[in-house]
Amino acid sequence: MALTPFHIAFPVDDLEVARAFYGGLLGCPEGRSSEQWIDFNLFGHQIVAHLKLSKDSKQQHHNPVDGHDVPVPHFGVVLSMSDWQLLADRLRAASIQFVIEPYIRFKGEVGEQATMFFLDPAGNALEFKAFADPAQLFAK
C-alpha cells in the first residue's frame, strides 16, 4: 500500500524564524507562501506554518511514554534509519536542545525504533523516528 502525503497546519509566531528552521536547518523545500503562512515539503508531506501573533498561555501537555515525558501534541515523520541518524547529527551540530534526546526504544523487541523530540522556534513539538524493521510500524 502506497502512503499518501499528509497535511498539517500549525501556529508560529515568526515566519522568518520558521523559514530558517524548517527550510534551513531541517532542509524542507519551501512551496507557496504569503504574509500569513508558508508551505514546506517535509519528506514528501505538506506542512504549513501559519502566523499566530497572540501567545496562548496554556502549558504544554505531556504523557509518560517509555520513561520520558512526551509532549502532546506533536508531529513528525518516520524516516529510514540512515536519514534519522543524519538528521540527529545535524540537529546536534546546530546545538538544538532536545526535549527527548535521540535514542532507541524497545531495543531488541517488536517495534524497535529510534526516536527524538525537539521544539521548533515557536514551541511546536516535533518527533522524528525510524524503525529497525519498517514493516513493524504498527506492530503490537
Coordinates of N, CA, C and O in Angstrom, one line a residue:
M1 N 0.8 -1.2 0.0 CA 0.0 0.0 0.0 C 0.9 1.2 0.0 O 1.7 1.4 0.9
A2 N 0.7 2.1 -0.9 CA 1.4 3.3 -1.0 C 0.8 4.4 -0.1 O -0.4 4.5 0.0
L3 N 1.7 5.1 0.6 CA 1.2 6.1 1.6 C 1.0 7.4 0.8 O 1.7 7.7 -0.1
T4 N -0.1 8.1 1.2 CA -0.3 9.4 0.6 C 0.2 10.5 1.5 O 0.3 10.3 2.7
P5 N 0.6 11.6 1.0 CA 1.1 12.7 1.9 C 0.1 13.2 2.8 O -1.1 13.3 2.5
F6 N 0.5 13.5 4.1 CA -0.4 14.2 5.0 C -0.2 15.7 4.9 O 0.8 16.2 4.3
H7 N -1.2 16.4 5.4 CA -1.1 17.9 5.5 C -1.4 18.2 7.0 O -2.3 17.7 7.6
I8 N -0.6 19.1 7.5 CA -0.9 19.7 8.8 C -0.5 21.1 8.8 O 0.5 21.6 8.2
A9 N -1.3 21.9 9.5 CA -1.0 23.4 9.7 C -0.8 23.6 11.2 O -1.5 23.0 12.0
F10 N 0.1 24.5 11.5 CA 0.5 24.7 12.9 C 0.9 26.2 13.1 O 1.3 26.8 12.1
P11 N 0.7 26.7 14.3 CA 1.0 28.1 14.5 C 2.5 28.4 14.8 O 3.2 27.6 15.4
V12 N 2.9 29.5 14.3 CA 4.2 30.0 14.6 C 4.1 31.5 14.9 O 3.2 32.1 14.4
D13 N 5.1 32.1 15.6 CA 5.0 33.5 15.9 C 5.9 34.3 15.1 O 5.9 35.6 15.2
D14 N 6.7 33.7 14.2 CA 7.6 34.5 13.3 C 7.9 33.7 12.1 O 8.5 32.6 12.2
L15 N 7.4 34.1 11.0 CA 7.5 33.3 9.7 C 9.0 33.3 9.3 O 9.4 32.2 8.7
E16 N 9.8 34.3 9.5 CA 11.2 34.2 9.0 C 12.0 33.3 9.9 O 12.8 32.5 9.4
V17 N 11.7 33.2 11.2 CA 12.3 32.2 12.0 C 11.9 30.8 11.6 O 12.7 29.9 11.6
A18 N 10.6 30.6 11.3 CA 10.1 29.3 10.8 C 10.8 28.9 9.5 O 11.2 27.8 9.3
R19 N 10.9 29.9 8.6 CA 11.6 29.7 7.3 C 13.0 29.2 7.6 O 13.5 28.2 6.9
A20 N 13.7 29.8 8.5 CA 15.1 29.4 8.8 C 15.2 28.1 9.4 O 16.1 27.2 9.0
F21 N 14.3 27.7 10.3 CA 14.3 26.5 11.0 C 13.9 25.3 10.0 O 14.6 24.4 9.9
Y22 N 12.7 25.4 9.5 CA 12.2 24.3 8.6 C 12.9 24.3 7.3 O 13.3 23.2 6.8
G23 N 13.1 25.4 6.6 CA 13.8 25.5 5.3 C 15.2 25.3 5.4 O 15.9 24.5 4.7
G24 N 15.8 26.0 6.4 CA 17.3 25.9 6.5 C 17.8 24.7 7.3 O 18.4 23.8 6.7
L25 N 17.5 24.7 8.6 CA 18.0 23.6 9.4 C 17.5 22.2 9.1 O 18.2 21.3 8.9
L26 N 16.2 22.1 8.9 CA 15.6 20.8 8.6 C 15.7 20.5 7.1 O 15.5 19.3 6.7
G27 N 16.0 21.4 6.3 CA 16.1 21.2 4.8 C 14.8 21.0 4.1 O 14.8 20.3 3.0
C28 N 13.7 21.5 4.5 CA 12.4 21.4 3.9 C 12.3 22.4 2.8 O 12.3 23.6 3.0
P29 N 12.1 21.9 1.5 CA 11.9 22.9 0.4 C 10.6 23.7 0.7 O 9.6 23.2 1.1
E30 N 10.7 25.0 0.3 CA 9.5 25.8 0.5 C 8.6 25.8 -0.7 O 9.1 25.8 -1.8
G31 N 7.3 25.8 -0.5 CA 6.3 25.9 -1.5 C 5.8 27.3 -1.6 O 6.5 28.2 -1.4
R32 N 4.5 27.3 -1.8 CA 3.8 28.6 -1.8 C 3.9 29.3 -0.4 O 4.0 28.6 0.6
S33 N 3.7 30.6 -0.4 CA 3.7 31.3 0.8 C 3.0 32.7 0.7 O 2.7 33.1 -0.5
S34 N 2.6 33.3 1.8 CA 2.0 34.6 1.8 C 2.6 35.3 3.0 O 3.5 34.8 3.6
E35 N 2.0 36.5 3.3 CA 2.5 37.2 4.5 C 2.0 36.5 5.8 O 2.3 36.9 6.9
Q36 N 1.1 35.5 5.6 CA 0.5 34.8 6.8 C 0.8 33.4 7.0 O 0.6 32.8 8.0
W37 N 1.4 32.7 5.9 CA 1.7 31.3 6.0 C 2.8 30.9 5.0 O 3.1 31.6 4.1
I38 N 3.4 29.7 5.3 CA 4.5 29.2 4.4 C 4.2 27.7 4.3 O 4.1 27.0 5.3
D39 N 4.2 27.2 3.1 CA 4.1 25.7 2.8 C 5.5 25.2 2.8 O 6.4 25.8 2.2
F40 N 5.8 24.0 3.4 CA 7.0 23.3 3.4 C 6.8 21.9 3.0 O 5.8 21.3 3.3
N41 N 7.8 21.3 2.3 CA 7.8 19.9 2.0 C 8.6 19.2 3.0 O 9.9 19.2 3.0
L42 N 8.0 18.5 3.9 CA 8.6 17.7 5.0 C 8.7 16.3 4.6 O 7.7 15.5 4.8
F43 N 9.7 15.9 3.9 CA 9.9 14.5 3.4 C 8.7 14.0 2.6 O 8.2 12.9 2.8
G44 N 8.2 14.9 1.7 CA 7.0 14.5 0.9 C 5.7 14.8 1.5 O 4.7 14.6 0.8
H45 N 5.6 15.4 2.6 CA 4.4 15.8 3.3 C 4.3 17.3 3.4 O 5.3 18.0 3.5
Q46 N 3.1 17.8 3.3 CA 2.8 19.2 3.3 C 2.6 19.7 4.7 O 1.6 19.4 5.3
I47 N 3.5 20.5 5.2 CA 3.2 21.2 6.5 C 3.2 22.7 6.2 O 3.8 23.2 5.3
V48 N 2.3 23.4 7.0 CA 2.1 24.8 6.7 C 2.2 25.6 8.1 O 1.5 25.3 9.0
A49 N 3.2 26.4 8.1 CA 3.4 27.3 9.2 C 2.5 28.5 9.1 O 2.7 29.3 8.1
H50 N 1.6 28.7 10.0 CA 0.7 29.9 10.0 C 1.0 30.8 11.0 O 1.2 30.5 12.2
L51 N 1.1 32.1 10.7 CA 1.4 33.2 11.6 C 0.3 33.3 12.6 O -0.8 33.5 12.3
K52 N 0.7 33.2 13.9 CA -0.2 33.5 15.0 C 0.5 34.4 16.0 O 1.4 33.9 16.7
L53 N 0.1 35.6 16.0 CA 0.9 36.6 16.8 C 0.5 36.5 18.3 O 1.4 36.8 19.1
S54 N -0.7 36.1 18.7 CA -1.0 36.1 20.1 C -0.5 34.8 20.7 O -0.6 33.7 20.1
K55 N 0.0 34.9 21.9 CA 0.5 33.8 22.6 C -0.6 33.1 23.4 O -1.3 33.8 24.1
D56 N -0.7 31.8 23.4 CA -1.7 31.1 24.2 C -1.0 30.8 25.5 O 0.2 30.3 25.5
S57 N -1.6 31.1 26.6 CA -0.9 30.9 27.9 C -1.0 29.4 28.4 O -0.5 29.1 29.5
K58 N -1.7 28.5 27.7 CA -1.8 27.2 28.1 C -0.4 26.5 28.1 O 0.4 26.7 27.2
Q59 N -0.2 25.7 29.2 CA 1.1 25.0 29.3 C 1.0 23.7 28.4 O -0.1 23.1 28.3
Q60 N 2.1 23.3 27.9 CA 2.1 22.1 27.0 C 1.8 20.9 27.9 O 2.3 20.7 29.0
H61 N 1.0 20.0 27.3 CA 0.7 18.7 27.9 C 1.8 17.7 27.6 O 2.4 17.7 26.6
H62 N 2.0 16.8 28.6 CA 3.0 15.7 28.4 C 2.3 14.4 28.9 O 1.5 14.4 29.8
N63 N 2.7 13.3 28.2 CA 2.3 11.9 28.6 C 3.5 11.1 28.8 O 4.5 11.2 28.1
P64 N 3.5 10.3 29.9 CA 4.6 9.4 30.1 C 4.7 8.2 29.1 O 3.7 7.5 28.9
V65 N 5.8 8.1 28.4 CA 6.0 7.0 27.4 C 7.4 6.5 27.6 O 8.4 7.3 27.4
D66 N 7.6 5.3 27.9 CA 8.9 4.7 27.9 C 9.9 5.4 28.8 O 11.0 5.6 28.5
G67 N 9.4 5.9 30.0 CA 10.2 6.7 30.9 C 10.5 8.1 30.6 O 11.3 8.7 31.2
H68 N 9.8 8.7 29.6 CA 10.0 10.0 29.1 C 8.7 10.8 29.2 O 7.6 10.2 29.0
D69 N 8.8 12.1 29.3 CA 7.6 12.9 29.2 C 7.4 13.4 27.8 O 8.1 14.3 27.4
V70 N 6.5 12.8 27.0 CA 6.3 13.1 25.6 C 5.4 14.2 25.5 O 4.3 14.2 26.0
P71 N 5.8 15.3 24.8 CA 4.9 16.5 24.6 C 3.8 16.1 23.6 O 4.0 15.5 22.6
V72 N 2.6 16.6 24.0 CA 1.4 16.4 23.2 C 0.7 17.8 23.1 O 0.5 18.5 24.1
P73 N 0.4 18.2 21.8 CA 0.5 17.5 20.6 C 1.9 17.6 20.0 O 2.7 18.4 20.4
H74 N 2.2 16.7 19.1 CA 3.5 16.7 18.3 C 3.2 16.1 17.0 O 2.2 15.4 16.8
F75 N 4.2 16.3 16.1 CA 4.1 15.7 14.7 C 5.5 15.5 14.2 O 6.5 16.0 14.8
G76 N 5.6 14.7 13.2 CA 6.9 14.4 12.6 C 6.8 13.4 11.5 O 5.7 13.2 11.0
V77 N 7.9 12.8 11.2 CA 7.9 11.8 10.1 C 8.7 10.6 10.5 O 9.7 10.7 11.3
V78 N 8.3 9.4 9.9 CA 9.1 8.2 10.1 C 10.1 8.2 9.0 O 9.7 8.2 7.8
L79 N 11.4 8.2 9.3 CA 12.4 8.2 8.3 C 13.1 6.8 8.2 O 12.9 5.9 9.1
S80 N 14.0 6.6 7.2 CA 14.9 5.5 7.2 C 15.9 5.7 8.4 O 16.1 6.8 8.8
M81 N 16.5 4.6 8.9 CA 17.4 4.7 10.0 C 18.6 5.6 9.6 O 19.0 6.4 10.4
S82 N 19.1 5.5 8.4 CA 20.2 6.4 8.0 C 19.8 7.8 7.9 O 20.6 8.7 8.3
D83 N 18.6 8.2 7.4 CA 18.2 9.6 7.3 C 17.9 10.1 8.7 O 18.2 11.2 9.0
W84 N 17.4 9.2 9.6 CA 17.2 9.6 11.0 C 18.5 10.0 11.7 O 18.6 11.0 12.3
Q85 N 19.5 9.2 11.5 CA 20.8 9.4 12.1 C 21.4 10.7 11.5 O 22.0 11.5 12.3
L86 N 21.3 11.0 10.2 CA 21.8 12.2 9.6 C 21.1 13.4 10.2 O 21.8 14.4 10.5
L87 N 19.8 13.3 10.4 CA 19.1 14.4 11.0 C 19.5 14.7 12.4 O 19.7 15.8 12.8
A88 N 19.6 13.6 13.2 CA 20.1 13.7 14.6 C 21.4 14.4 14.7 O 21.7 15.3 15.5
D89 N 22.3 14.0 13.8 CA 23.7 14.6 13.8 C 23.6 16.0 13.4 O 24.3 16.9 14.0
R90 N 22.8 16.4 12.4 CA 22.6 17.8 12.0 C 22.1 18.7 13.1 O 22.5 19.8 13.4
L91 N 21.1 18.1 13.9 CA 20.5 18.9 15.0 C 21.5 19.0 16.1 O 21.6 20.1 16.7
R92 N 22.2 18.0 16.4 CA 23.3 18.1 17.5 C 24.3 19.2 17.1 O 24.7 20.0 17.9
A93 N 24.7 19.1 15.8 CA 25.7 20.1 15.3 C 25.2 21.5 15.4 O 26.0 22.5 15.6
A94 N 23.9 21.7 15.3 CA 23.3 23.0 15.4 C 22.9 23.4 16.9 O 22.3 24.4 17.1
S95 N 23.3 22.5 17.8 CA 23.1 22.7 19.2 C 21.6 22.9 19.6 O 21.2 23.6 20.5
I96 N 20.8 22.1 18.9 CA 19.3 22.1 19.2 C 19.2 21.4 20.6 O 19.8 20.4 20.8
Q97 N 18.3 22.0 21.4 CA 18.0 21.4 22.7 C 16.9 20.4 22.5 O 15.8 20.7 22.1
F98 N 17.2 19.2 22.8 CA 16.2 18.1 22.7 C 15.3 18.1 23.9 O 15.7 18.2 25.0
V99 N 14.0 17.8 23.6 CA 13.0 17.5 24.7 C 13.3 16.1 25.1 O 13.3 15.8 26.3
I100 N 13.5 15.2 24.2 CA 14.0 13.8 24.4 C 15.1 13.6 23.5 O 14.9 13.6 22.2
E101 N 16.3 13.3 24.0 CA 17.5 13.1 23.2 C 17.3 11.9 22.3 O 16.5 10.9 22.6
P102 N 17.9 11.9 21.1 CA 17.8 10.7 20.2 C 18.3 9.4 21.0 O 19.3 9.4 21.6
Y103 N 17.4 8.4 20.8 CA 17.7 7.1 21.4 C 16.9 6.0 20.8 O 16.0 6.3 20.0
I104 N 17.2 4.8 21.1 CA 16.5 3.6 20.6 C 15.5 3.1 21.6 O 15.9 2.8 22.8
R105 N 14.2 3.0 21.2 CA 13.2 2.5 22.1 C 12.9 1.0 21.8 O 13.1 0.6 20.6
F106 N 12.5 0.3 22.7 CA 12.1 -1.1 22.6 C 13.2 -2.0 21.9 O 13.0 -2.8 21.1
K107 N 14.5 -1.7 22.3 CA 15.7 -2.3 21.7 C 15.5 -3.9 21.9 O 15.3 -4.4 22.9
G108 N 15.7 -4.5 20.7 CA 15.6 -6.0 20.7 C 14.2 -6.5 20.8 O 14.0 -7.7 20.8
E109 N 13.2 -5.6 20.8 CA 11.8 -6.1 20.8 C 11.1 -5.8 19.5 O 11.6 -5.0 18.7
V110 N 9.8 -6.3 19.4 CA 9.0 -5.9 18.3 C 8.8 -4.4 18.3 O 8.5 -3.8 19.4
G111 N 8.9 -3.8 17.2 CA 8.7 -2.3 17.1 C 9.9 -1.5 17.5 O 9.8 -0.3 17.7
E112 N 11.1 -2.1 17.5 CA 12.3 -1.4 17.9 C 12.4 -0.1 17.0 O 12.2 -0.2 15.8
Q113 N 12.6 1.0 17.6 CA 12.6 2.3 16.9 C 13.6 3.3 17.5 O 13.8 3.3 18.7
A114 N 14.1 4.1 16.6 CA 14.9 5.3 17.0 C 13.9 6.5 17.1 O 13.0 6.6 16.3
T115 N 14.1 7.3 18.1 CA 13.2 8.5 18.2 C 13.9 9.7 18.8 O 14.9 9.5 19.5
M116 N 13.4 10.8 18.6 CA 13.9 12.1 19.2 C 12.8 13.1 19.1 O 12.0 13.1 18.2
F117 N 12.8 14.0 20.1 CA 11.8 15.1 20.2 C 12.5 16.4 20.4 O 13.5 16.4 21.2
F118 N 12.1 17.4 19.7 CA 12.6 18.7 19.9 C 11.5 19.7 19.6 O 10.5 19.4 19.0
L119 N 11.7 21.0 19.9 CA 10.7 22.0 19.6 C 11.2 22.9 18.5 O 12.4 23.2 18.4
D120 N 10.3 23.4 17.7 CA 10.6 24.4 16.7 C 10.7 25.8 17.4 O 10.4 25.8 18.6
P121 N 11.2 26.8 16.8 CA 11.3 28.1 17.5 C 10.0 28.7 18.1 O 10.0 29.5 19.0
A122 N 8.8 28.2 17.5 CA 7.6 28.7 18.1 C 7.0 27.8 19.2 O 6.0 28.0 19.7
G123 N 7.8 26.7 19.5 CA 7.4 25.9 20.6 C 6.6 24.7 20.2 O 6.1 23.9 21.1
N124 N 6.4 24.4 18.9 CA 5.7 23.2 18.4 C 6.6 22.0 18.6 O 7.8 22.1 18.2
A125 N 6.1 20.9 19.2 CA 6.9 19.7 19.4 C 6.9 18.9 18.1 O 5.9 18.6 17.5
L126 N 8.1 18.4 17.8 CA 8.4 17.5 16.7 C 9.0 16.2 17.1 O 9.8 16.2 18.0
E127 N 8.5 15.1 16.5 CA 9.2 13.8 16.8 C 9.5 13.2 15.4 O 8.7 13.2 14.5
F128 N 10.8 12.8 15.3 CA 11.2 12.1 14.1 C 11.7 10.7 14.6 O 12.3 10.6 15.7
K129 N 11.3 9.7 13.9 CA 11.6 8.3 14.3 C 12.0 7.5 13.1 O 11.7 7.9 11.9
A130 N 12.5 6.3 13.4 CA 12.9 5.3 12.3 C 12.8 3.9 13.0 O 13.0 3.8 14.2
F131 N 12.4 3.0 12.2 CA 12.2 1.6 12.7 C 13.3 0.7 12.2 O 13.8 0.8 11.0
A132 N 13.8 -0.2 13.1 CA 14.8 -1.2 12.7 C 14.2 -2.0 11.5 O 14.9 -2.4 10.6
D133 N 12.9 -2.3 11.6 CA 12.2 -3.0 10.6 C 11.0 -2.2 10.2 O 10.0 -2.2 11.0
P134 N 11.0 -1.5 9.1 CA 9.9 -0.6 8.7 C 8.5 -1.3 8.7 O 7.5 -0.7 8.9
A135 N 8.5 -2.6 8.5 CA 7.3 -3.3 8.4 C 6.6 -3.4 9.8 O 5.4 -3.8 9.9
Q136 N 7.3 -3.0 10.8 CA 6.8 -3.1 12.2 C 6.2 -1.7 12.7 O 6.0 -1.5 13.9
L137 N 5.9 -0.8 11.7 CA 5.4 0.5 12.1 C 4.2 0.4 13.0 O 4.0 1.2 13.9
F138 N 3.3 -0.5 12.7 CA 2.1 -0.7 13.5 C 2.0 -1.9 14.4 O 1.0 -2.4 14.8
A139 N 3.2 -2.5 14.6 CA 3.3 -3.8 15.4 C 2.9 -3.6 16.8 O 3.1 -2.5 17.4
K140 N 2.3 -4.6 17.4 CA 1.9 -4.5 18.9 C 2.9 -5.3 19.7 O 3.6 -6.2 19.3

